[in-house]
């Protein structure tokens, strides 16, 4: 075996051995470090701290880059479509030869011709989809928009056996919707992108091989 073939084989085995992370389309990055807020003022009291950024009795809600926020995922979508089409067309033609006199075609006298045509078409279609996704995910504020809205993004990885599960979420949050428990429902997240993907042996078994996909794309029938 020559050197190029050996290198190609080793590269193929290395790629096959790697655990690939499913691609995502949520807002990046998944997390962000809080920005520096300047020099901290020394404490000047036993209860009131002049250097505290937030008042003592203020709700601890997400406000700045790097703050965390809990998203309660309660997605329940249902859609259905039904179509019914029926067409029918019928045609009849009757022709006959009446009495013939003085012509050499008397043998055709009394001959009748009948033709009929019937065309029926009936089509029905039904489609239904139901999706339920519940859970919770804590995300990080990655950007604060000029109007005060928060762009949040986060990911949770769960390893089960030989597989990995990825739950990702991103979107725009209005701080007015955040509860006192620093949580918000996923239905109140604008531009929400919610993903549940997995990688491992089970997910790979459900994917068609690349060579089979190639022939499926080029076959004309």
C-alpha positions as CSV (number, residue, x, y, z in Angstrom):
1,X,0.0,0.0,0.0
2,X,1.5,3.3,-1.1
3,X,1.8,6.4,1.2
4,X,-1.1,8.5,-0.2
5,X,-3.5,5.6,0.2
6,X,-2.3,5.0,3.8
7,X,-2.8,8.6,4.7
8,X,-6.3,8.6,3.2
9,X,-7.3,5.5,5.1
10,X,-6.0,6.9,8.4
11,X,-7.8,10.2,7.8
12,X,-11.1,8.3,7.1
13,X,-10.7,6.3,10.2
14,X,-10.0,9.4,12.3
15,X,-13.1,11.1,11.0
16,X,-15.2,8.1,11.6
17,X,-14.0,7.8,15.2
18,X,-14.8,11.5,16.0
19,X,-18.1,12.3,17.8
20,X,-19.7,14.9,15.7
21,X,-21.8,17.7,17.3
22,X,-25.1,18.3,15.5
23,X,-25.2,21.7,13.7
24,X,-27.3,24.5,15.1
25,X,-29.0,27.7,13.9
26,X,-29.5,29.3,17.3
27,X,-27.9,32.7,18.1
28,X,-24.2,32.5,18.9
29,X,-22.4,32.4,21.2
30,X,-24.1,30.1,23.6
31,X,-22.7,32.0,26.6
32,X,-21.1,35.4,27.3
33,X,-18.9,36.8,30.0
34,X,-20.3,39.8,31.9
35,X,-18.8,43.1,30.9
36,X,-16.6,45.0,33.3
37,X,-18.6,47.6,35.4
38,X,-15.8,49.7,36.5
39,X,-14.1,50.1,39.9
40,X,-16.1,48.8,42.9
41,X,-16.8,51.4,45.5
42,X,-15.8,50.4,49.0
43,X,-18.7,49.5,51.4
44,X,-19.8,52.3,53.6
45,X,-22.4,50.6,55.8
46,X,-23.4,47.4,57.5
47,X,-26.6,47.0,55.4
48,X,-26.4,49.5,52.6
49,X,-23.5,49.0,50.2
50,X,-22.7,52.0,48.1
51,X,-20.7,49.8,45.7
52,X,-23.6,47.4,44.9
53,X,-24.8,47.6,41.4
54,X,-28.4,46.7,42.2
55,X,-30.5,47.9,45.1
56,X,-30.9,45.6,48.1
57,X,-34.6,44.9,47.6
58,X,-34.6,44.7,43.8
59,X,-35.7,41.5,42.1
60,X,-32.8,39.5,40.8
61,X,-33.9,39.5,37.1
62,X,-31.7,39.2,34.1
63,X,-30.6,42.6,32.8
64,X,-27.0,42.6,31.8
65,X,-24.7,40.6,29.5
66,X,-23.7,37.5,31.3
67,X,-26.8,37.3,33.5
68,X,-28.7,34.0,33.4
69,X,-32.5,33.5,32.8
70,X,-34.6,30.4,33.1
71,X,-36.8,29.5,30.1
72,X,-39.8,27.3,30.8
73,X,-40.3,25.4,27.5
74,X,-44.0,24.8,26.9
75,X,-44.4,24.2,23.2
76,X,-47.5,22.5,22.0
77,X,-48.3,22.9,18.3
78,X,-51.0,21.1,16.3
79,X,-51.8,21.5,12.6
80,X,-54.1,19.6,10.3
81,X,-55.2,19.8,6.7
82,X,-57.9,18.0,4.7
83,X,-58.7,18.1,1.0
84,X,-61.4,16.2,-1.0
85,X,-61.8,16.6,-4.7
86,X,-64.2,14.8,-7.0
87,X,-64.9,15.4,-10.7
88,X,-67.2,13.5,-13.1
89,X,-67.9,13.9,-16.8
90,X,-70.2,11.8,-19.0
91,X,-70.8,12.1,-22.7
92,X,-73.1,10.1,-25.1
93,X,-73.3,10.1,-28.9
94,X,-76.1,8.4,-30.9
95,X,-76.2,8.3,-34.7
96,X,-78.3,6.2,-37.2
97,X,-78.9,6.0,-40.9
98,X,-82.4,6.8,-42.0
99,X,-84.3,5.6,-45.1
100,X,-82.1,5.7,-48.3
101,X,-83.6,5.9,-51.8
102,X,-81.9,6.2,-55.1
103,X,-78.4,5.7,-53.6
104,X,-76.1,2.7,-53.8
105,X,-75.7,2.6,-50.0
106,X,-79.1,1.0,-49.2
107,X,-77.2,-1.7,-47.3
108,X,-76.4,0.8,-44.6
109,X,-80.1,1.6,-44.1
110,X,-81.1,1.2,-40.4
111,X,-77.5,1.1,-39.2
112,X,-77.0,2.8,-35.8
113,X,-73.8,4.0,-34.1
114,X,-73.6,4.7,-30.3
115,X,-70.6,6.0,-28.4
116,X,-70.3,7.0,-24.8
117,X,-67.5,8.5,-22.7
118,X,-67.2,8.6,-18.9
119,X,-64.4,10.3,-17.0
120,X,-64.3,10.1,-13.2
121,X,-61.7,11.5,-10.8
122,X,-61.7,11.4,-7.0
123,X,-58.8,12.5,-4.8
124,X,-58.5,12.7,-1.0
125,X,-55.7,14.0,1.2
126,X,-55.2,14.3,4.9
127,X,-52.2,15.7,6.8
128,X,-51.8,16.1,10.6
129,X,-48.9,17.1,12.8
130,X,-48.7,17.3,16.6
131,X,-45.6,18.4,18.5
132,X,-45.2,18.6,22.3
133,X,-41.9,19.9,23.9
134,X,-41.8,20.6,27.6
135,X,-38.9,21.3,29.9
136,X,-36.8,24.1,31.3
137,X,-33.4,25.5,30.2
138,X,-31.3,28.3,31.7
139,X,-29.8,30.6,29.1
140,X,-27.4,33.5,29.2
141,X,-27.9,37.1,28.1
142,X,-25.4,37.5,25.2
143,X,-26.5,41.0,24.1
144,X,-28.6,43.9,25.3
145,X,-30.4,45.8,22.6
146,X,-30.8,49.6,22.6
147,X,-34.5,49.3,23.6
148,X,-33.6,47.1,26.6
149,X,-34.6,43.7,25.1
150,X,-32.3,40.9,25.8
151,X,-30.8,38.4,23.3
152,X,-30.4,35.1,25.1
153,X,-28.9,31.8,24.1
154,X,-28.1,28.6,25.9
155,X,-27.4,24.9,25.5
156,X,-27.8,21.8,27.7
157,X,-25.9,18.6,27.0
158,X,-27.0,15.3,28.5
159,X,-24.9,12.2,28.0
160,X,-27.0,8.9,28.1
161,X,-25.0,5.7,27.5
162,X,-23.2,6.1,24.2
163,X,-25.2,9.0,23.0
164,X,-25.4,12.8,23.6
165,X,-28.6,14.9,23.7
166,X,-28.5,18.6,22.9
167,X,-31.2,21.1,23.9
168,X,-30.6,24.5,22.6
169,X,-32.6,27.7,22.7
170,X,-32.2,31.3,21.7
171,X,-34.4,34.4,21.2
172,X,-35.2,37.9,22.2
173,X,-36.7,38.5,25.7
174,X,-38.6,41.5,26.8
175,X,-37.5,42.2,30.5
176,X,-41.1,43.2,31.3
177,X,-42.2,39.6,30.9
178,X,-39.6,38.2,33.3
179,X,-41.2,37.0,36.5
180,X,-39.9,37.7,40.0
181,X,-38.4,34.2,39.9
182,X,-36.2,35.2,37.0
183,X,-38.1,32.9,34.6
184,X,-40.1,33.3,31.4
185,X,-42.3,31.1,29.2
186,X,-41.0,30.1,25.8
187,X,-44.2,31.4,24.3
188,X,-43.1,34.9,25.3
189,X,-39.7,34.7,23.6
190,X,-39.5,36.5,20.3
191,X,-37.6,34.9,17.4
192,X,-37.4,31.7,19.4
193,X,-35.2,28.9,18.1
194,X,-35.6,25.7,20.0
195,X,-33.7,22.6,19.1
196,X,-33.6,19.1,20.4
197,X,-30.9,17.0,18.7
198,X,-28.9,14.0,19.5
199,X,-25.7,12.3,18.4
200,X,-24.5,8.7,18.9
201,X,-25.1,5.2,17.6
202,X,-28.9,5.5,17.8
203,X,-29.1,8.7,15.8
204,X,-26.6,7.6,13.3
205,X,-28.6,4.4,12.6
206,X,-31.5,6.6,11.6
207,X,-29.6,8.5,8.9
208,X,-29.3,7.2,5.4
209,X,-25.7,6.6,4.2
210,X,-24.1,9.2,1.9
211,X,-23.7,6.7,-1.0
212,X,-27.4,5.7,-0.8
213,X,-28.4,9.4,-0.7
214,X,-26.3,10.0,-3.8
215,X,-28.0,7.3,-5.8
216,X,-31.4,8.5,-4.5
217,X,-30.7,11.9,-5.9
218,X,-29.5,10.9,-9.3
219,X,-32.0,8.1,-10.0
220,X,-34.7,9.5,-12.4
221,X,-37.4,7.2,-11.0
